[in-house]
PDB file of C-alpha atoms in Angstrom:
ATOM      1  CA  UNK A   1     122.000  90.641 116.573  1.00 53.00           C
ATOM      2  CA  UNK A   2     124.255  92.946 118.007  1.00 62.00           C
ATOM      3  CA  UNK A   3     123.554  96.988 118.795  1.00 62.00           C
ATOM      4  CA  UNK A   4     125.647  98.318 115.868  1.00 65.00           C
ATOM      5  CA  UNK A   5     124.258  95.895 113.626  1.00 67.00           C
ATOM      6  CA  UNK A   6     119.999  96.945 114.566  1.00 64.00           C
ATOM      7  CA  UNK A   7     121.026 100.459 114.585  1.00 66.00           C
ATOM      8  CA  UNK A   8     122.463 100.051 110.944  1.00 65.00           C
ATOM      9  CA  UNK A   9     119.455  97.716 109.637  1.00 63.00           C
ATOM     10  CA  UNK A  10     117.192 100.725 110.979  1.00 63.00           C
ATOM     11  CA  UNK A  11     118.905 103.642 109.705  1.00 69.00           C
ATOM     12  CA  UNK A  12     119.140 101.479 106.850  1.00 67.00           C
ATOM     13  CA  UNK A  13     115.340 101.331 106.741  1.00 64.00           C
ATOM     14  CA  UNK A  14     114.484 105.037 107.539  1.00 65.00           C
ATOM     15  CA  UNK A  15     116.893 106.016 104.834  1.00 70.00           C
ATOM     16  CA  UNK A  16     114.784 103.529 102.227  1.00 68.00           C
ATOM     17  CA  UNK A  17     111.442 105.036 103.634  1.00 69.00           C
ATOM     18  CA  UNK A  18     112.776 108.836 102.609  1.00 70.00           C
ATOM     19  CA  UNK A  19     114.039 107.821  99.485  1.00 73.00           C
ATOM     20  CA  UNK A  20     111.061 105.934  98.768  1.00 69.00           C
ATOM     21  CA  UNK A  21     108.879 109.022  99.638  1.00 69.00           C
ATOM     22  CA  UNK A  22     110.842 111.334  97.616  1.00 75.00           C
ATOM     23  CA  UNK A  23     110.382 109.158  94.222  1.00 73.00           C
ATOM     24  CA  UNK A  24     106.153 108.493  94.962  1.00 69.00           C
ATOM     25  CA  UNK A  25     106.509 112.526  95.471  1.00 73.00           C
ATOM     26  CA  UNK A  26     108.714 113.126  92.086  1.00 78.00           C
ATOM     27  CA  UNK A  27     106.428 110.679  90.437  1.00 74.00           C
ATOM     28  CA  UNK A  28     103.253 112.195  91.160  1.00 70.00           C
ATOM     29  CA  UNK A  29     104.588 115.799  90.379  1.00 76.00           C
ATOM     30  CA  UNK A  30     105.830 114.348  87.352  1.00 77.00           C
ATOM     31  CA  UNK A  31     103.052 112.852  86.004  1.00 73.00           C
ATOM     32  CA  UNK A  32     100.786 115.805  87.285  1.00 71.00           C
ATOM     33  CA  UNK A  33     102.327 118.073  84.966  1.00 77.00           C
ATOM     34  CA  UNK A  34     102.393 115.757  82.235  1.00 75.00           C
ATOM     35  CA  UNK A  35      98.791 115.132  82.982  1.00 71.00           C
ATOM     36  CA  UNK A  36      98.453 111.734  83.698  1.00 68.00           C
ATOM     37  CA  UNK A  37      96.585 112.422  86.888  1.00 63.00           C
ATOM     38  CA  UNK A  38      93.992 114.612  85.415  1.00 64.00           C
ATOM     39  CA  UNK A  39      93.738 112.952  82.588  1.00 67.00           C
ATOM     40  CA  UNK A  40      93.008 109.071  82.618  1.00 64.00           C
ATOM     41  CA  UNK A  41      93.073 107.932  79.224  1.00 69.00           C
ATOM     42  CA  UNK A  42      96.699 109.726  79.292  1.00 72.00           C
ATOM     43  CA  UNK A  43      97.365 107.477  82.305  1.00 69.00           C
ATOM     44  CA  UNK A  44      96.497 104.463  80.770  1.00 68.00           C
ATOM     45  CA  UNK A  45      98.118 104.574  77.053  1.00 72.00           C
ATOM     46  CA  UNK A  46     101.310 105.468  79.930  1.00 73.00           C
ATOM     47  CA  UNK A  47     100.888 102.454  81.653  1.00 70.00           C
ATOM     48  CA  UNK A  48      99.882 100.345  78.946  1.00 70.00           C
ATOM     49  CA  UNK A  49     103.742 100.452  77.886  1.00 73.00           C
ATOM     50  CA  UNK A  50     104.412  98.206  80.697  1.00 77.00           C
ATOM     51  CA  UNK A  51     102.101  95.821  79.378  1.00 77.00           C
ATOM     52  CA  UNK A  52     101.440  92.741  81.502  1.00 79.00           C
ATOM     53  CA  UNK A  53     104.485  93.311  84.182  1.00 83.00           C
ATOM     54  CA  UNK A  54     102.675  96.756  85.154  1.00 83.00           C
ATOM     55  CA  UNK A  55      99.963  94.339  87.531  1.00 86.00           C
ATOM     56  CA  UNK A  56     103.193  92.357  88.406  1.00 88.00           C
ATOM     57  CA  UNK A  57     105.831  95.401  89.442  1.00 84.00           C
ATOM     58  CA  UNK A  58     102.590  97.169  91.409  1.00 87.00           C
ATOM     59  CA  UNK A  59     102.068  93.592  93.283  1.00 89.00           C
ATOM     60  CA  UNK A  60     105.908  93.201  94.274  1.00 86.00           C
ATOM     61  CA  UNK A  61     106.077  96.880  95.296  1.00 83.00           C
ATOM     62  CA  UNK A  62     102.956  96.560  97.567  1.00 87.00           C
ATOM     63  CA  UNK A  63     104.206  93.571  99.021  1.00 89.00           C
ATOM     64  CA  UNK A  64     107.564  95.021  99.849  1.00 84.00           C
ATOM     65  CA  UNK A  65     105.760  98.116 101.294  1.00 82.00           C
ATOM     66  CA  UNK A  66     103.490  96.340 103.423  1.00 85.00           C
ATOM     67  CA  UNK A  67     106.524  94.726 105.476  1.00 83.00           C
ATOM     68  CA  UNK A  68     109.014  97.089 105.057  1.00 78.00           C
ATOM     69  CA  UNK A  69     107.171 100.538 104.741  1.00 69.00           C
ATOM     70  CA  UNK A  70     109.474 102.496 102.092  1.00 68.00           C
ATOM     71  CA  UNK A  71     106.417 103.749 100.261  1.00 70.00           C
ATOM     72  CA  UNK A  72     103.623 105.517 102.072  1.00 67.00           C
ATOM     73  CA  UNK A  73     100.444 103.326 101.350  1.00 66.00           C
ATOM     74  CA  UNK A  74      98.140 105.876 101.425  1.00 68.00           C
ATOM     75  CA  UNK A  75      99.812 106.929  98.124  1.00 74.00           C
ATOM     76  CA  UNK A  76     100.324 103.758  96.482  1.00 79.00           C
ATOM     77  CA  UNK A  77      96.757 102.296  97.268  1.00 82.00           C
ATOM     78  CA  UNK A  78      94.441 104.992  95.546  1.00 81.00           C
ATOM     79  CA  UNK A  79      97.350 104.568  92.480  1.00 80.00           C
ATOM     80  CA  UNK A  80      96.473 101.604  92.233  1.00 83.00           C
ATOM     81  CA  UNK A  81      92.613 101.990  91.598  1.00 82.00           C
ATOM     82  CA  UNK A  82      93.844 104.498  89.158  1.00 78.00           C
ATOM     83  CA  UNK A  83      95.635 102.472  87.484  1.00 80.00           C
ATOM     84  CA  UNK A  84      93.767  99.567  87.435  1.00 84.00           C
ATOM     85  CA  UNK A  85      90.414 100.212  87.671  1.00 81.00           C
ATOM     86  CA  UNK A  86      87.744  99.790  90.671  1.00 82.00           C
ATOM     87  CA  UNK A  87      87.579  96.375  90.814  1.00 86.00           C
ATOM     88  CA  UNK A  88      91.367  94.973  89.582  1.00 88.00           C
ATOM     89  CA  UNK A  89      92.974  97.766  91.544  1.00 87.00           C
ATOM     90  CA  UNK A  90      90.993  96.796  94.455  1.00 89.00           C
ATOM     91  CA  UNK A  91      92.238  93.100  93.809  1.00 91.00           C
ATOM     92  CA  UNK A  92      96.254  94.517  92.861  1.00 91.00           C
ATOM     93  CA  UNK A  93      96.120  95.978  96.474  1.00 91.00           C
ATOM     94  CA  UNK A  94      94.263  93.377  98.955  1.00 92.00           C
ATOM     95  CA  UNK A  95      95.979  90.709  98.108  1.00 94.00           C
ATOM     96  CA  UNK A  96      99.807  92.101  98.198  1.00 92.00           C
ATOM     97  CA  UNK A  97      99.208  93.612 101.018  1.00 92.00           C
ATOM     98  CA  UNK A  98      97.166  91.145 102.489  1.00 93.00           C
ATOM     99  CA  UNK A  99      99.979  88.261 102.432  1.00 94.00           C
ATOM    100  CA  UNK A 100     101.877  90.712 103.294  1.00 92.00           C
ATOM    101  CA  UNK A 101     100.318  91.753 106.721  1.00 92.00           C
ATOM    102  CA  UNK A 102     100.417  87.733 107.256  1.00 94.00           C
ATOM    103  CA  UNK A 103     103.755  87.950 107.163  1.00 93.00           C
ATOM    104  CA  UNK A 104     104.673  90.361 108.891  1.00 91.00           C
ATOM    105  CA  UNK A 105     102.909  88.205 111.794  1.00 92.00           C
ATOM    106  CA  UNK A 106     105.119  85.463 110.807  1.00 92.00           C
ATOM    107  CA  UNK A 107     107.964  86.830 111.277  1.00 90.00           C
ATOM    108  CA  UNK A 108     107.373  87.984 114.450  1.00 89.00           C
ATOM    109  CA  UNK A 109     106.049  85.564 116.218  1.00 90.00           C
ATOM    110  CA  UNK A 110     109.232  83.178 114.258  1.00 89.00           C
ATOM    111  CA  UNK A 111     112.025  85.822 115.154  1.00 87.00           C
ATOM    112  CA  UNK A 112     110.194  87.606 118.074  1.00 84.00           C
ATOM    113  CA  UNK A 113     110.664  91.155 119.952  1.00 83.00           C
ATOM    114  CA  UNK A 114     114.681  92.032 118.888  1.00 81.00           C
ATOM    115  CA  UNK A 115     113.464  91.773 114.997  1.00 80.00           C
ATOM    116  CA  UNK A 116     110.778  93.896 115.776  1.00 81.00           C
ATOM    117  CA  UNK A 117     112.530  96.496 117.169  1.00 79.00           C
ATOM    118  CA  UNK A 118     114.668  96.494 114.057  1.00 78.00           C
ATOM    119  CA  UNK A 119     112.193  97.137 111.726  1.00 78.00           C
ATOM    120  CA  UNK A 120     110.065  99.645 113.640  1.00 77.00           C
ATOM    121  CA  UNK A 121     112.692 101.614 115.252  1.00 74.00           C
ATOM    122  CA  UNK A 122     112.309 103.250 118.647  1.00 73.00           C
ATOM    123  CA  UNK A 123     109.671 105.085 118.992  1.00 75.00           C
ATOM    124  CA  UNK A 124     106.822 102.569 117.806  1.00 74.00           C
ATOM    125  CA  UNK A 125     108.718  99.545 119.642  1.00 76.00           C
ATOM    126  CA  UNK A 126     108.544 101.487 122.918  1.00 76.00           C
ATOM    127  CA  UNK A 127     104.748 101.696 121.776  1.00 74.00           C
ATOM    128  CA  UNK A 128     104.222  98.100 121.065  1.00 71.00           C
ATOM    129  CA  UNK A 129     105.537  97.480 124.806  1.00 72.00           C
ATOM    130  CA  UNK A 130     102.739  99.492 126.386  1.00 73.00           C
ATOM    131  CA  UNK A 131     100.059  97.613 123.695  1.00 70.00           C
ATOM    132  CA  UNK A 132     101.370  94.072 125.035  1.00 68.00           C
ATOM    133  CA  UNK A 133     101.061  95.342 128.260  1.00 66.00           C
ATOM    134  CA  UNK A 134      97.559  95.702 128.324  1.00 65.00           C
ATOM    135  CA  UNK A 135      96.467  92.621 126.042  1.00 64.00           C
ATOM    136  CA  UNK A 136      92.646  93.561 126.235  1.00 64.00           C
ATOM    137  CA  UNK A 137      93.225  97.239 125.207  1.00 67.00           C
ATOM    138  CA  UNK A 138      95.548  95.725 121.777  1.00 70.00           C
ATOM    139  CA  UNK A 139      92.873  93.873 120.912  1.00 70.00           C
ATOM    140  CA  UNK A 140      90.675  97.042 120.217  1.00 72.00           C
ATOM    141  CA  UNK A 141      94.056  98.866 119.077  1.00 72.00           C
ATOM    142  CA  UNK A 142      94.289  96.043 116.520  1.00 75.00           C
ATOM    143  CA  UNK A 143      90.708  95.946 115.055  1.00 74.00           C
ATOM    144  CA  UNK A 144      90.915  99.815 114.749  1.00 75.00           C
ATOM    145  CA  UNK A 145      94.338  99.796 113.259  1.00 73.00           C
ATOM    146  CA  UNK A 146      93.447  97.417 110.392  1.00 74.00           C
ATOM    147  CA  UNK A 147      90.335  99.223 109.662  1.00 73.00           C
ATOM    148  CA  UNK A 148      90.913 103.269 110.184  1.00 72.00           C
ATOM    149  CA  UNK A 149      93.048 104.676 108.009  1.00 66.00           C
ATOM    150  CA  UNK A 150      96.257 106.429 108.631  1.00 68.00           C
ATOM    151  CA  UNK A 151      97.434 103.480 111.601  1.00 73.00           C
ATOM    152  CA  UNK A 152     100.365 101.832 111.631  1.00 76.00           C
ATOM    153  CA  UNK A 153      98.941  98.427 110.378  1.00 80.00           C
ATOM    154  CA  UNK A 154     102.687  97.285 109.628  1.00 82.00           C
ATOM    155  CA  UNK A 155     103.240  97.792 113.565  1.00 82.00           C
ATOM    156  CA  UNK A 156     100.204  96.275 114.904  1.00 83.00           C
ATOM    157  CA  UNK A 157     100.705  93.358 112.588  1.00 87.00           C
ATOM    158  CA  UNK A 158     104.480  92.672 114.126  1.00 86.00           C
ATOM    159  CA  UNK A 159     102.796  93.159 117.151  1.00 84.00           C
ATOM    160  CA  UNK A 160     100.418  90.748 116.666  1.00 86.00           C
ATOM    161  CA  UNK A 161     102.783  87.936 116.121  1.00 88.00           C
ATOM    162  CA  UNK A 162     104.428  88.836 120.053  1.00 85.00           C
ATOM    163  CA  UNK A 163     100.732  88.733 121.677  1.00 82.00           C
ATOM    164  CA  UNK A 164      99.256  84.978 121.931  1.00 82.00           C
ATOM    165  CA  UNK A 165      96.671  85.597 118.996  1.00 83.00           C
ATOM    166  CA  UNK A 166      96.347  82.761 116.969  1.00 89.00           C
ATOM    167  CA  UNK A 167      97.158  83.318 112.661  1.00 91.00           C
ATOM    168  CA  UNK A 168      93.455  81.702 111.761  1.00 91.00           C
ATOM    169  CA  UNK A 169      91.700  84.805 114.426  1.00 88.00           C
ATOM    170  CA  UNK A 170      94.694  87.356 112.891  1.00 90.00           C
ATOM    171  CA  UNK A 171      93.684  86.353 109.006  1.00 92.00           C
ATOM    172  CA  UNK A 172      89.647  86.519 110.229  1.00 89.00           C
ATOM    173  CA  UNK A 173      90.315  90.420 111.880  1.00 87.00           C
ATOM    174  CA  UNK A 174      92.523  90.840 109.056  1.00 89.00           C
ATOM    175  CA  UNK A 175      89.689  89.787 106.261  1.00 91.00           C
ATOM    176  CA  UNK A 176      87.251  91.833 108.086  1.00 86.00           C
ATOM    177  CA  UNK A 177      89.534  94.787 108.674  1.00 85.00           C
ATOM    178  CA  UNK A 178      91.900  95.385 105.262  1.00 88.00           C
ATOM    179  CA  UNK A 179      89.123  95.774 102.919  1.00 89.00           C
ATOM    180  CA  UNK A 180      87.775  98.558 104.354  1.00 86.00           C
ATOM    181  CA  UNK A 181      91.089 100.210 104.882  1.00 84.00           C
ATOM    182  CA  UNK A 182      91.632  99.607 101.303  1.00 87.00           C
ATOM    183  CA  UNK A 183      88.720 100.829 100.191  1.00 85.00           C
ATOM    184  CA  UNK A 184      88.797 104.055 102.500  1.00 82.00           C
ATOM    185  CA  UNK A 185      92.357 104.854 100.913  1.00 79.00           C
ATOM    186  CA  UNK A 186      91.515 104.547  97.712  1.00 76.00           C
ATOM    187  CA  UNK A 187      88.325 106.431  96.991  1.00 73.00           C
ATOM    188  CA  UNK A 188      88.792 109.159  99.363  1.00 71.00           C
ATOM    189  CA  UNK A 189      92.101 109.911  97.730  1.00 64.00           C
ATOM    190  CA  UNK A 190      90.999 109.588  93.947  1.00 62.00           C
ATOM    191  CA  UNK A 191      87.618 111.938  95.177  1.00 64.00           C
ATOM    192  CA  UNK A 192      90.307 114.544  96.389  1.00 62.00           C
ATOM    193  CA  UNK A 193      92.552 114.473  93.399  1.00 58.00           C
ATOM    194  CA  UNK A 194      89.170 114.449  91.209  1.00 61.00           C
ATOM    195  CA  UNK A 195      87.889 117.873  93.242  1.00 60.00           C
ATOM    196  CA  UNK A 196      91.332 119.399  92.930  1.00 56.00           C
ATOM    197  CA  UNK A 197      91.520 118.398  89.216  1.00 57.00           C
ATOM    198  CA  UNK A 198      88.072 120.770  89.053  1.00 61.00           C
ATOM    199  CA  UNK A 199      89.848 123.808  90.032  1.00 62.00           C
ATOM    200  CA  UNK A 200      92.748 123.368  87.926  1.00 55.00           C
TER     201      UNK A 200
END
């Protein structure tokens, strides 16, 4: 791929990650002051218009997020659990964004380090580089970044697929790891909203 063509593909993608922001953010305001976020049974007669494609368009959307990051997960995750419940939400999120984190290994260690740097841009490719560089220190890089929140898990996945890891350890770090990230996202952020929700 030539250098006009990555530099389009990733302003391409930056410009889908803003836009995607800016709707999660017009969403959320939006149902805030219609009270769908302080009030749950509100939430839930809302999303029980959708009827069974609501599960469906939530799964799709995660999916696409995980390997392309146009909506901040830390948003869509704890929605999720909110809509869903504890348990289904938990289910909604793992497993898009499970497969997805699989792929994302696929399809760099298929396509390898040019379609990479398309999708993550500058600044984390130039990151990745010093991560392969020092294979031992990635490996702790990777266990953290699929556990602690607020990591670049779509990164360190790509990365993943350039390093010699094998998929079977990747999916066993990745069982461990993505759960608890999930988990972490989602009831921190529903506790916050819940406090705030107090004062209002």
């Amino acid at each position: 791929m030539d250098m006009h063509r990555k530099q389009f593909v990733q302003r391409l993608i930056h410009l889908l990650n803003i836009v995607g922001t800016v709707a999660t953010i017009i969403f959320i305001v939006w149902a805030w002051r219609n009270g769908l976020l302080i009030d749950k049974v509100a939430f839930l007669r809302f999303m029980g218009h959708f009827g069974i494609a609501a599960p469906l368009m939530f799964v799709v959307i995660q999916f696409i997020q995980t390997v392309v990051p146009v909506i901040p997960g830390s948003i869509t995750i704890p929605l999720g659990v909110y809509m869903f419940g504890n348990v289904w939400g938990f289910i909604w999120n793992l497993m898009p964004i499970f497969l997805g984190s699989i792929f994302n290994f696929y399809l760099a260690r298929k396509y390898g380090r040019s379609l990479v740097h398309m999708l993550v841009g500058d600044k984390y490719y130039n990151k990745a580089l010093s991560w392969l560089d020092d294979r031992s220190g990635f490996k702790r890089v990777l266990i953290l970044g699929l556990i602690l929140p607020f990591m670049p898990a779509d990164v360190i996945c790509y990365v993943a697929g350039l390093t010699n890891l094998s998929l079977s350890r990747f999916v066993q770090v990745l069982a461990v790891g993505k759960p608890i990230t999930i988990l972490i996202y989602s009831y921190s952020t529903i506790f916050l909203v819940e406090l705030v929700s107090k004062w209002i």
